[in-house]
Coordinates of N, CA and C and ligand atoms in Angstrom, one line a residue:
X842 N -18.9 -1.8 15.0 CA -17.8 -1.6 13.9 C -18.6 -1.6 12.6
X843 N -18.1 -0.8 11.7 CA -18.7 -0.7 10.3 C -18.4 -2.0 9.6
X844 N -19.3 -2.3 8.5 CA -19.3 -3.6 7.9 C -18.7 -3.3 6.4
X845 N -18.0 -4.4 5.9 CA -17.6 -4.2 4.4 C -18.8 -4.5 3.6
X846 N -18.9 -3.6 2.5 CA -19.9 -3.9 1.5 C -19.3 -3.9 0.2
X847 N -19.8 -4.7 -0.8 CA -19.5 -4.7 -2.1 C -19.8 -3.4 -2.8
X848 N -18.8 -2.8 -3.5 CA -19.0 -1.5 -4.2 C -19.3 -1.8 -5.7
X849 N -18.5 -2.7 -6.3 CA -18.6 -3.1 -7.8 C -17.9 -4.4 -7.9
X850 N -17.8 -4.7 -9.1 CA -17.1 -6.1 -9.4 C -15.6 -6.2 -9.0
X851 N -15.1 -4.9 -8.7 CA -13.7 -5.0 -8.4 C -13.2 -4.5 -7.0
X852 N -14.3 -3.8 -6.5 CA -13.9 -3.1 -5.2 C -15.1 -3.3 -4.2
X853 N -14.6 -3.3 -2.9 CA -15.4 -3.2 -1.7 C -15.2 -2.0 -0.9
X854 N -16.0 -1.7 -0.1 CA -16.1 -0.4 0.6 C -16.5 -0.5 2.1
X855 N -15.7 0.2 2.9 CA -16.3 0.3 4.3 C -16.1 1.7 4.7
X856 N -17.2 2.3 5.4 CA -17.0 3.6 5.9 C -17.2 3.7 7.2
X857 N -16.3 4.2 7.9 CA -16.2 4.2 9.5 C -16.4 5.7 9.9
X858 N -16.8 5.8 11.3 CA -16.8 6.9 11.9 C -15.3 7.4 12.0
X859 N -15.0 8.6 12.2 CA -13.7 9.1 12.3 C -12.8 8.4 13.3
X860 N -13.4 8.1 14.4 CA -12.6 7.6 15.5 C -12.5 6.0 15.4
X861 N -13.3 5.6 14.3 CA -13.4 4.1 14.3 C -12.4 3.6 13.1
X862 N -11.9 4.5 12.4 CA -11.1 4.0 11.1 C -9.8 3.3 11.4
X863 N -9.0 3.9 12.4 CA -7.7 3.3 12.8 C -7.9 2.0 13.5
X864 N -8.9 1.8 14.4 CA -9.2 0.6 15.1 C -9.5 -0.6 14.0
X865 N -10.5 0.0 13.0 CA -11.0 -1.0 12.0 C -9.7 -1.5 11.1
X866 N -8.8 -0.5 10.8 CA -7.6 -0.8 10.1 C -6.7 -1.9 10.7
X867 N -6.6 -1.6 12.1 CA -5.6 -2.4 12.9 C -6.3 -3.9 13.0
X868 N -7.6 -3.8 13.2 CA -8.3 -5.2 13.3 C -8.1 -6.0 12.0
X869 N -8.3 -5.3 10.9 CA -8.2 -5.9 9.5 C -6.8 -6.5 9.3
X870 N -5.9 -5.6 9.7 CA -4.3 -6.0 9.6 C -4.2 -7.4 10.3
X871 N -4.6 -7.3 11.5 CA -4.2 -8.5 12.5 C -5.0 -9.7 12.1
X872 N -6.2 -9.5 11.6 CA -7.1 -10.7 11.2 C -6.4 -11.2 9.9
X873 N -6.0 -10.3 9.0 CA -5.5 -10.9 7.7 C -4.1 -11.5 8.0
X874 N -3.3 -11.0 8.9 CA -2.1 -11.5 9.3 C -2.3 -12.8 10.0
X875 N -3.1 -13.0 11.0 CA -3.3 -14.3 11.7 C -3.8 -15.4 10.7
X876 N -4.7 -15.0 9.8 CA -5.1 -15.9 9.0 C -4.1 -16.4 8.0
X877 N -3.2 -15.7 7.5 CA -2.0 -15.8 6.6 C -1.1 -16.9 7.3
X878 N -0.9 -16.6 8.6 CA 0.1 -17.3 9.2 C -0.4 -18.7 9.6
X879 N -1.8 -18.7 9.9 CA -2.3 -20.0 10.2 C -2.5 -20.9 8.9
X880 N -2.6 -20.4 7.7 CA -3.0 -21.1 6.5 C -1.6 -21.5 5.8
X881 N -0.6 -20.4 5.8 CA 0.6 -21.0 5.1 C 1.9 -20.4 5.8
X882 N 1.8 -20.1 7.1 CA 3.0 -20.1 7.9 C 3.7 -18.6 7.8
X883 N 3.2 -17.8 7.1 CA 3.8 -16.4 7.1 C 2.9 -15.2 6.6
X884 N 3.0 -14.0 6.9 CA 2.3 -13.0 6.5 C 3.2 -12.1 5.7
X885 N 2.9 -11.8 4.5 CA 3.8 -11.0 3.7 C 3.0 -9.8 3.2
X886 N 3.5 -8.7 3.7 CA 2.7 -7.4 3.6 C 3.5 -6.4 3.0
X887 N 3.0 -5.6 2.0 CA 3.7 -4.4 1.3 C 3.1 -3.3 2.1
X888 N 4.0 -2.4 2.8 CA 3.3 -1.3 3.6 C 3.3 0.0 2.6
X889 N 2.3 0.8 2.9 CA 2.2 2.0 2.1 C 3.0 3.1 2.7
X890 N 3.2 4.1 2.1 CA 4.0 5.4 2.5 C 3.0 6.4 2.9
X891 N 3.6 7.7 2.9 CA 2.6 8.8 3.2 C 2.3 8.9 4.7
X892 N 1.4 9.8 5.0 CA 1.1 10.0 6.5 C 0.0 9.2 7.2
X893 N -1.1 8.9 6.2 CA -2.3 8.2 6.8 C -1.9 7.0 7.5
X894 N -1.2 6.1 7.0 CA -0.7 4.9 7.8 C 0.0 5.0 9.2
X895 N 0.5 6.2 9.4 CA 1.4 6.4 10.6 C 0.6 6.0 11.8
X896 N -0.7 6.4 11.9 CA -1.4 6.2 13.1 C -1.7 4.6 13.2
X897 N -1.9 4.0 12.0 CA -2.3 2.7 12.0 C -1.1 1.8 12.5
X898 N 0.1 2.1 11.9 CA 1.3 1.5 12.3 C 1.6 1.7 13.9
X899 N 1.4 2.9 14.3 CA 1.7 3.2 15.8 C 0.6 2.2 16.7
X900 N -0.6 2.2 16.2 CA -1.6 1.4 17.0 C -1.2 0.0 17.0
X901 N -0.4 -0.6 16.0 CA -0.1 -2.0 16.0 C 1.0 -2.3 17.2
X902 N 1.6 -1.2 17.8 CA 2.5 -1.3 18.8 C 1.9 -2.0 20.0
X903 N 0.4 -1.7 20.1 CA -0.3 -2.3 21.2 C -0.6 -3.7 21.1
X904 N -0.1 -4.3 20.0 CA -0.5 -5.7 19.8 C 0.7 -6.6 19.7
X905 N 1.8 -6.4 20.4 CA 3.0 -7.1 20.3 C 2.7 -8.6 20.6
X906 N 1.6 -8.8 21.5 CA 1.5 -10.2 21.8 C 0.3 -11.0 21.1
X907 N -0.4 -10.1 20.2 CA -1.4 -10.7 19.4 C -1.1 -11.2 18.1
X908 N 0.1 -11.4 17.8 CA 0.5 -11.9 16.5 C 1.9 -12.3 16.6
X909 N 2.2 -13.5 16.0 CA 3.5 -14.0 15.9 C 4.4 -13.2 14.8
X910 N 4.9 -12.0 15.4 CA 5.5 -11.1 14.5 C 6.8 -11.7 13.8
X911 N 7.4 -12.7 14.3 CA 8.5 -13.4 13.6 C 8.1 -14.1 12.3
X912 N 6.7 -14.1 12.2 CA 6.3 -14.8 10.9 C 5.9 -13.7 9.9
X913 N 6.1 -12.5 10.2 CA 5.8 -11.3 9.4 C 6.9 -10.9 8.5
X914 N 6.6 -10.7 7.2 CA 7.7 -10.2 6.3 C 7.2 -8.9 5.7
X915 N 8.0 -7.8 5.8 CA 7.7 -6.6 5.5 C 8.4 -6.1 4.2
X916 N 7.6 -5.8 3.1 CA 7.9 -5.2 2.0 C 7.2 -3.8 1.8
X917 N 7.5 -3.0 0.7 CA 7.0 -1.7 0.6 C 6.2 -1.5 -0.7
X918 N 5.2 -0.8 -0.6 CA 4.5 -0.5 -2.0 C 5.3 0.5 -2.8
X919 N 5.9 1.4 -2.1 CA 6.7 2.3 -2.9 C 7.8 2.9 -2.0
X920 N 8.6 3.7 -2.6 CA 9.8 4.4 -1.9 C 10.3 5.6 -2.6
X921 N 10.7 6.4 -2.1 CA 11.2 7.6 -2.7 C 12.8 7.3 -2.9
X922 N 13.3 8.1 -3.9 CA 14.9 7.9 -4.1 C 15.6 8.7 -3.1
X923 N 15.6 8.3 -1.9 CA 16.3 8.9 -1.0 C 16.9 7.8 0.1
X924 N 17.9 8.3 0.8 CA 18.4 7.3 1.8 C 17.5 6.9 2.9
X925 N 17.8 5.7 3.6 CA 16.8 5.2 4.6 C 16.8 6.0 5.8
X926 N 17.6 7.0 6.0 CA 17.8 7.9 7.1 C 17.1 9.2 6.8
X927 N 16.6 9.4 5.5 CA 15.9 10.6 5.1 C 14.5 10.7 5.7
X928 N 14.1 12.0 6.3 CA 12.7 12.1 6.7 C 11.6 11.8 5.6
X929 N 12.1 11.8 4.4 CA 11.1 11.5 3.3 C 11.0 10.0 3.1
X930 N 11.8 9.1 3.9 CA 11.8 7.7 3.4 C 10.6 7.1 4.1
X931 N 9.9 6.3 3.3 CA 8.6 5.5 3.7 C 9.3 4.4 4.7
X932 N 10.4 3.9 4.4 CA 11.0 2.9 5.2 C 11.1 3.5 6.6
X933 N 11.9 4.7 6.7 CA 12.1 5.2 8.0 C 10.9 5.5 8.8
X934 N 9.9 5.9 8.1 CA 8.6 6.2 8.8 C 8.0 5.0 9.5
X935 N 8.0 3.9 8.7 CA 7.5 2.6 9.1 C 8.2 2.1 10.3
X936 N 9.6 2.1 10.2 CA 10.5 1.4 11.1 C 10.5 2.3 12.5
X937 N 10.5 3.7 12.3 CA 10.5 4.5 13.4 C 9.1 4.5 14.2
X938 N 8.2 4.4 13.4 CA 6.8 4.4 14.2 C 6.4 3.2 14.8
X939 N 6.8 1.9 14.3 CA 6.4 0.7 14.9 C 7.2 -0.5 14.6
X940 N 7.5 -0.8 13.2 CA 8.0 -2.0 12.9 C 9.4 -2.4 13.4
X941 N 10.3 -1.4 13.7 CA 11.6 -1.6 14.3 C 11.4 -2.4 15.5
X942 N 10.3 -2.2 16.3 CA 10.1 -2.9 17.6 C 9.3 -4.3 17.3
X943 N 8.9 -4.4 16.1 CA 7.9 -5.6 16.0 C 8.4 -6.8 15.1
X944 N 9.1 -6.4 14.1 CA 9.4 -7.4 13.2 C 11.0 -7.6 13.1
X945 N 11.5 -9.0 13.2 CA 13.0 -9.1 13.1 C 13.6 -8.6 11.9
X946 N 14.8 -8.0 12.0 CA 15.5 -7.3 10.8 C 15.5 -8.2 9.6
X947 N 15.7 -9.6 9.9 CA 16.0 -10.4 8.6 C 14.6 -10.6 7.9
X948 N 13.5 -10.0 8.3 CA 12.2 -10.2 7.8 C 11.8 -8.9 7.2
X949 N 12.8 -7.8 7.1 CA 12.4 -6.5 6.6 C 13.2 -6.3 5.3
X950 N 12.4 -6.1 4.3 CA 13.0 -5.9 2.9 C 12.7 -4.5 2.4
X951 N 13.5 -3.6 2.6 CA 13.3 -2.2 2.1 C 13.6 -2.0 0.6
X952 N 13.0 -1.1 0.1 CA 13.5 -0.9 -1.4 C 14.8 0.1 -1.3
X953 N 15.7 -0.4 -2.1 CA 17.0 0.5 -2.3 C 16.8 1.4 -3.2
X954 N 15.9 2.5 -3.0 CA 15.4 3.4 -4.1 C 16.5 4.5 -4.3
X955 N 17.4 4.5 -3.3 CA 18.5 5.5 -3.5 C 19.6 5.0 -4.4
X956 N 19.5 3.9 -4.7 CA 20.7 3.3 -5.6 C 20.1 3.3 -7.1
X957 N 20.8 2.5 -8.0 CA 20.5 2.6 -9.3 C 19.1 1.9 -9.4
X958 N 18.0 2.5 -9.8 CA 16.8 2.2 -9.7 C 16.4 1.0 -10.7
X959 N 17.0 1.1 -11.9 CA 16.5 0.0 -12.7 C 17.0 -1.5 -12.2
X960 N 18.3 -1.4 -11.7 CA 18.9 -2.5 -11.1 C 18.1 -3.2 -9.9
X961 N 17.8 -2.1 -9.0 CA 17.2 -2.4 -7.8 C 15.8 -2.7 -7.9
X962 N 15.1 -2.2 -9.0 CA 13.7 -2.8 -9.1 C 13.6 -4.2 -9.5
X963 N 14.7 -4.6 -10.4 CA 14.8 -6.1 -10.8 C 15.2 -6.9 -9.5
X964 N 16.0 -6.4 -8.7 CA 16.4 -7.2 -7.5 C 15.2 -7.3 -6.6
X965 N 14.4 -6.2 -6.4 CA 13.3 -6.2 -5.5 C 12.2 -7.1 -6.0
X966 N 12.0 -7.2 -7.3 CA 11.0 -8.1 -7.8 C 11.5 -9.6 -7.6
X967 N 12.7 -9.9 -7.8 CA 13.4 -11.2 -7.4 C 13.2 -11.6 -5.9
X968 N 13.3 -10.5 -5.0 CA 13.2 -10.8 -3.6 C 11.8 -11.1 -3.3
X969 N 10.7 -10.4 -4.0 CA 9.4 -10.7 -3.6 C 9.1 -12.2 -4.0
X970 N 9.6 -12.5 -5.3 CA 9.1 -13.8 -5.9 C 9.9 -15.0 -5.0
X971 N 11.0 -14.6 -4.5 CA 11.7 -15.6 -3.6 C 11.2 -15.7 -2.3
X972 N 10.3 -14.8 -1.9 CA 9.7 -14.9 -0.6 C 8.3 -15.3 -0.5
X973 N 7.7 -15.2 -1.7 CA 6.1 -15.4 -1.6 C 5.7 -15.7 -3.2
X974 N 4.5 -16.4 -3.2 CA 3.9 -16.5 -4.6 C 3.0 -15.3 -4.7
X975 N 2.6 -14.7 -3.6 CA 1.7 -13.6 -3.7 C 1.9 -12.8 -2.3
X976 N 1.7 -11.5 -2.3 CA 1.6 -10.7 -1.1 C 0.2 -11.3 -0.3
X977 N 0.2 -11.2 1.0 CA -1.0 -11.4 1.7 C -1.8 -10.2 1.8
X978 N -1.1 -9.1 1.8 CA -1.8 -7.8 1.8 C -0.9 -6.7 1.3
X979 N -1.5 -5.8 0.5 CA -0.8 -4.6 -0.1 C -1.6 -3.5 0.5
X980 N -0.9 -2.6 1.2 CA -1.6 -1.4 1.8 C -1.1 -0.2 1.0
X981 N -2.3 0.5 0.7 CA -2.2 1.8 -0.1 C -2.8 3.0 0.4
X982 N -2.3 4.1 0.0 CA -2.9 5.4 0.2 C -3.4 6.0 -1.1
X983 N -4.1 7.0 -1.1 CA -4.4 7.8 -2.3 C -4.1 9.2 -2.2
X984 N -3.3 9.8 -3.1 CA -3.1 11.3 -3.0 C -4.2 12.0 -3.4
X985 N -4.2 13.2 -3.2 CA -5.2 14.2 -3.7 C -5.4 14.4 -5.2
X986 N -4.2 13.8 -6.0 CA -4.4 13.9 -7.3 C -4.8 12.5 -7.9
X987 N -5.2 11.6 -6.9 CA -5.7 10.3 -7.3 C -4.5 9.2 -7.6
X988 N -3.3 9.5 -7.2 CA -2.1 8.6 -7.4 C -2.4 7.6 -6.2
X989 N -1.6 6.4 -6.4 CA -1.5 5.5 -5.4 C 0.0 4.9 -5.5
X990 N 0.4 4.5 -4.4 CA 1.9 4.0 -4.3 C 2.7 5.2 -5.1
X991 N 3.5 4.8 -6.0 CA 4.1 6.0 -6.7 C 3.7 5.9 -8.2
X992 N 2.4 5.4 -8.3 CA 1.7 5.4 -9.7 C 1.0 6.8 -9.8
X993 N 1.8 7.9 -10.3 CA 1.2 9.0 -10.5 C 0.6 9.3 -12.0
X994 N -0.3 10.3 -12.0 CA -1.0 10.6 -13.3 C 0.0 10.7 -14.5
X995 N -0.2 10.0 -15.6 CA 0.6 10.3 -16.9 C 2.1 10.0 -16.5
X996 N 2.3 8.9 -15.7 CA 3.7 8.4 -15.6 C 3.9 7.1 -16.3
X997 N 5.1 6.8 -16.6 CA 5.4 5.6 -17.4 C 5.1 4.3 -16.8
X998 N 5.2 4.2 -15.4 CA 5.0 3.1 -14.7 C 3.6 2.6 -14.8
X999 N 2.7 3.4 -15.1 CA 1.4 3.1 -15.4 C 0.9 2.2 -16.4
X1000 N 1.9 2.0 -17.4 CA 1.8 1.2 -18.5 C 2.7 -0.1 -18.4
X1001 N 3.3 -0.3 -17.4 CA 4.2 -1.4 -17.2 C 3.4 -2.6 -16.8
X1002 N 3.3 -3.7 -17.7 CA 2.4 -4.7 -17.3 C 3.3 -6.1 -16.9
X1003 N 4.5 -6.1 -17.3 CA 5.2 -7.4 -17.2 C 6.2 -7.4 -16.1
X1004 N 6.1 -6.4 -15.3 CA 7.1 -6.4 -14.0 C 6.2 -6.0 -12.8
X1005 N 6.6 -6.5 -11.7 CA 6.0 -6.2 -10.5 C 6.4 -5.0 -9.8
X1006 N 7.7 -4.6 -10.2 CA 8.3 -3.4 -9.5 C 8.8 -2.6 -10.5
X1007 N 8.8 -1.3 -10.4 CA 9.5 -0.4 -11.5 C 9.9 0.9 -11.0
X1008 N 10.9 1.4 -11.7 CA 11.3 2.9 -11.4 C 10.3 3.8 -11.9
X1009 N 10.0 5.0 -11.4 CA 9.1 5.9 -12.0 C 9.6 7.3 -11.8
X1010 N 9.6 8.2 -12.9 CA 10.0 9.5 -12.8 C 8.7 10.4 -12.7
X1011 N 8.6 11.0 -11.5 CA 7.4 11.9 -11.3 C 7.7 13.4 -11.7
X1012 N 7.3 13.7 -12.9 CA 7.7 15.0 -13.4 C 7.2 16.2 -12.6
X1013 N 6.0 16.0 -12.1 CA 5.4 17.1 -11.0 C 6.2 17.2 -9.8
X1014 N 7.0 16.2 -9.4 CA 7.7 16.4 -8.3 C 9.3 16.4 -8.7
X1015 N 9.5 16.3 -9.9 CA 10.9 16.3 -10.4 C 11.7 15.3 -9.7
X1016 N 11.2 14.1 -9.3 CA 11.9 13.2 -8.5 C 11.6 11.6 -9.0
X1017 N 12.5 10.8 -8.7 CA 12.5 9.4 -9.1 C 11.9 8.7 -7.8
X1018 N 11.1 7.7 -8.1 CA 10.5 6.7 -7.1 C 10.7 5.2 -7.6
X1019 N 10.8 4.3 -6.6 CA 10.4 2.9 -6.9 C 9.0 2.4 -6.5
X1020 N 8.3 1.7 -7.4 CA 6.9 1.5 -7.0 C 6.6 0.0 -7.5
X1021 N 5.6 -0.4 -6.7 CA 4.9 -1.6 -7.3 C 4.1 -1.1 -8.5
X1022 N 4.0 -2.0 -9.6 CA 3.2 -1.6 -10.7 C 1.8 -2.2 -10.3
X1023 N 0.8 -2.0 -11.3 CA -0.5 -2.7 -11.0 C -0.4 -4.1 -11.0
X1024 N 0.5 -4.7 -11.7 CA 0.7 -6.2 -11.8 C 1.3 -6.6 -10.3
X1025 N 2.2 -5.7 -9.8 CA 2.7 -6.1 -8.4 C 1.6 -6.0 -7.4
X1026 N 0.8 -4.8 -7.5 CA -0.3 -4.7 -6.6 C -1.3 -5.8 -6.6
X1027 N -1.6 -6.2 -7.8 CA -2.7 -7.2 -8.0 C -2.1 -8.6 -7.7
X1028 N -0.9 -8.7 -7.4 CA -0.4 -10.1 -7.0 C -0.5 -10.2 -5.6
X1029 N -1.6 -10.0 -5.0 CA -1.9 -10.0 -3.6 C -3.1 -10.6 -3.2
X1030 N -3.2 -11.3 -2.1 CA -4.5 -11.9 -1.8 C -5.5 -10.9 -1.2
X1031 N -5.0 -9.8 -0.8 CA -5.9 -8.6 -0.3 C -5.1 -7.3 -0.7
X1032 N -6.0 -6.4 -0.9 CA -5.5 -5.0 -1.2 C -6.4 -3.9 -0.5
X1033 N -5.8 -3.2 0.3 CA -6.6 -2.1 0.9 C -6.1 -0.7 0.8
X1034 N -7.0 0.2 0.6 CA -6.7 1.6 0.4 C -7.2 2.1 2.0
X1035 N -6.3 3.0 2.5 CA -6.6 3.8 3.7 C -6.8 5.2 3.3
X1036 N -8.1 5.8 3.2 CA -8.2 7.1 2.7 C -9.1 7.9 3.8
X1037 N -8.5 8.8 4.5 CA -9.2 9.5 5.6 C -9.1 11.1 5.5
X1038 N -10.2 11.6 5.9 CA -10.2 13.1 5.9 C -10.9 13.9 4.8
X1039 N -11.6 14.9 5.1 CA -12.5 15.6 4.2 C -11.7 16.1 3.0
X1040 N -10.3 16.3 3.2 CA -9.6 16.8 2.1 C -9.5 15.9 0.9
X1041 N -9.9 14.6 1.2 CA -9.6 13.6 0.1 C -11.1 13.3 -0.6
X1042 N -12.2 13.8 0.0 CA -13.5 13.7 -0.4 C -13.8 13.8 -1.8
X1043 N -13.2 15.0 -2.5 CA -13.6 15.1 -3.9 C -12.9 14.0 -4.8
X1044 N -11.5 13.7 -4.4 CA -11.0 12.7 -5.3 C -11.5 11.3 -5.1
X1045 N -12.0 11.0 -3.8 CA -12.6 9.8 -3.5 C -14.0 9.6 -4.5
X1046 N -14.6 10.7 -4.6 CA -15.9 10.9 -5.3 C -15.4 10.6 -6.8
X1047 N -14.5 11.3 -7.4 CA -14.0 11.1 -8.8 C -13.6 9.7 -8.9
X1048 N -12.6 9.1 -8.1 CA -12.2 7.8 -8.3 C -13.2 6.8 -8.3
X1049 N -14.1 6.8 -7.4 CA -15.1 5.7 -7.3 C -16.3 6.0 -8.2
X1050 N -16.6 7.1 -8.3 CA -17.9 7.6 -9.1 C -17.7 8.2 -10.4
X1051 N -16.6 8.7 -10.7 CA -16.4 9.6 -11.9 C -16.0 8.7 -13.1
X1052 N -15.8 9.3 -14.2 CA -15.5 8.5 -15.4 C -14.2 7.8 -15.3
X1053 N -13.9 6.7 -15.8 CA -12.8 5.9 -15.7 C -11.7 6.3 -16.6
X1054 N -10.7 6.7 -16.1 CA -9.3 7.0 -16.8 C -8.1 6.9 -15.8
X1055 N -7.6 5.8 -15.9 CA -6.5 5.5 -14.8 C -5.3 6.4 -15.2
X1056 N -5.2 6.8 -16.4 CA -4.0 7.8 -16.7 C -4.1 9.0 -15.9
X1057 N -5.4 9.4 -15.6 CA -5.6 10.7 -15.0 C -5.7 10.4 -13.4
X1058 N -6.5 9.4 -13.1 CA -6.7 9.0 -11.7 C -6.1 7.5 -11.5
X1059 N -4.9 7.3 -11.3 CA -4.3 6.0 -11.2 C -5.0 5.1 -10.3
X1060 N -5.4 5.6 -9.0 CA -6.1 4.8 -8.0 C -7.3 3.9 -8.7
X1061 N -7.8 4.4 -9.8 CA -9.0 3.9 -10.3 C -8.8 2.4 -10.8
X1062 N -7.6 2.0 -11.3 CA -7.4 0.8 -11.9 C -7.0 -0.3 -10.9
X1063 N -6.9 0.1 -9.5 CA -6.5 -1.0 -8.5 C -7.8 -1.8 -8.2
X1064 N -7.6 -3.1 -8.3 CA -8.7 -4.1 -8.0 C -9.0 -4.8 -9.3
X1065 N -9.2 -6.1 -9.2 CA -9.7 -6.9 -10.2 C -10.8 -7.8 -9.7
X1066 N -11.5 -8.5 -10.6 CA -12.5 -9.3 -10.2 C -12.1 -10.3 -9.2
X1067 N -10.9 -10.9 -9.4 CA -10.4 -11.9 -8.5 C -9.7 -11.4 -7.3
X1068 N -9.2 -10.2 -7.4 CA -8.4 -9.5 -6.2 C -9.0 -8.2 -6.0
X1069 N -10.1 -8.2 -5.4 CA -10.8 -6.9 -5.0 C -9.9 -6.0 -4.2
X1070 N -10.1 -4.7 -4.4 CA -9.5 -3.7 -3.5 C -10.5 -3.2 -2.5
X1071 N -10.2 -3.2 -1.2 CA -11.1 -2.7 -0.2 C -10.8 -1.3 0.1
X1072 N -11.7 -0.4 -0.1 CA -11.6 1.1 0.3 C -12.1 1.2 1.7
X1073 N -11.0 1.6 2.6 CA -11.4 1.9 3.9 C -11.4 3.5 4.0
X1074 N -12.6 4.0 4.2 CA -12.9 5.4 4.3 C -13.5 5.8 5.6
X1075 N -13.1 7.0 6.1 CA -13.9 7.7 7.2 C -14.9 8.4 6.6
X1076 N -16.1 8.8 7.5 CA -17.1 9.6 6.8 C -16.7 10.7 6.2
X1077 N -15.8 11.5 6.6 CA -15.4 12.7 6.0 C -14.9 12.4 4.6
X1078 N -14.0 11.4 4.4 CA -13.5 11.2 3.0 C -14.6 10.7 2.2
X1079 N -15.7 10.1 2.8 CA -16.8 9.5 2.0 C -18.0 10.5 1.8
X1080 N -17.8 11.7 2.2 CA -18.9 12.6 2.4 C -19.5 13.1 1.1
X1081 N -18.8 12.8 -0.1 CA -19.2 13.3 -1.3 C -19.8 12.1 -2.3
X1082 N -19.8 10.8 -1.6 CA -20.1 9.7 -2.3 C -21.6 9.5 -2.4
Ligands
LIG1787 C1 4.0 8.0 -0.8 C2 2.8 7.0 -0.7 C3 1.7 7.6 -1.5 C4 0.7 8.0 -0.4 C5 -0.4 9.0 -0.9 C6 -1.3 9.4 0.3 O1 5.1 7.4 -1.0 O2 3.9 9.2 -0.7 O3 3.0 5.8 -1.0 O4 1.1 6.9 -2.5 O5 0.0 6.7 0.1 O6 0.4 10.1 -1.3 O7 -0.6 10.0 1.2 P1 -1.1 10.5 2.6 O8 -1.6 9.3 3.3 O9 0.0 11.2 3.4 O10 -2.4 11.5 2.2

């Protein structure tokens, strides 16, 4: 199995064979969860949206017996302003793919992004704070434009530093989202990006090796000296590094 290496003072990197990436992600999830439950009795994770994590979530179904799932609390890194029944919903994807069979409903905290976003973002922040002093894991993807969660280039949520959660209008999609802010992402003991496939290779190069400008490439700002971001790449996504 590939090994994790330091990339810079804020980020670590692991590059897997294409067939190894999902097993690595599953093992990392289970180890992080088991350790959190052992140390402080629960595992509080913010799930990412998009399509990449779907295979990871599905693979977790093979591990019903490898974790005390009753100690797992699910939050989300972001959500679209759609009902939970919409095919666009990150909540629906996660629940249908795996977590509806793994985690008790009382431990599942979806973002009510289809309601009044300003009110619901404040509610969600209060919910996070009442359940944990920090996430144990924030799971993230990276879009082709370098966005992560719903922190898209040149959007207002990029500049919000005093809240963990914020509404965000995405002009390029003409749609509203709810998202963890950088503050919300960095309030986590572990942060991991899952970026797979050759189509992501140019942006991976730009984000990790290009000039720093998080307004243009929001994924660049994720990770701090005390809360490193782990970039899990397959060889295709890493092919331009
Ligand atoms: C979303 C996600 C988003 C996603 C990236 C990568 O709501 O769409 O949170 O940030 O992680 O767009 O998506 P893929 O994994 O589908 O490439």
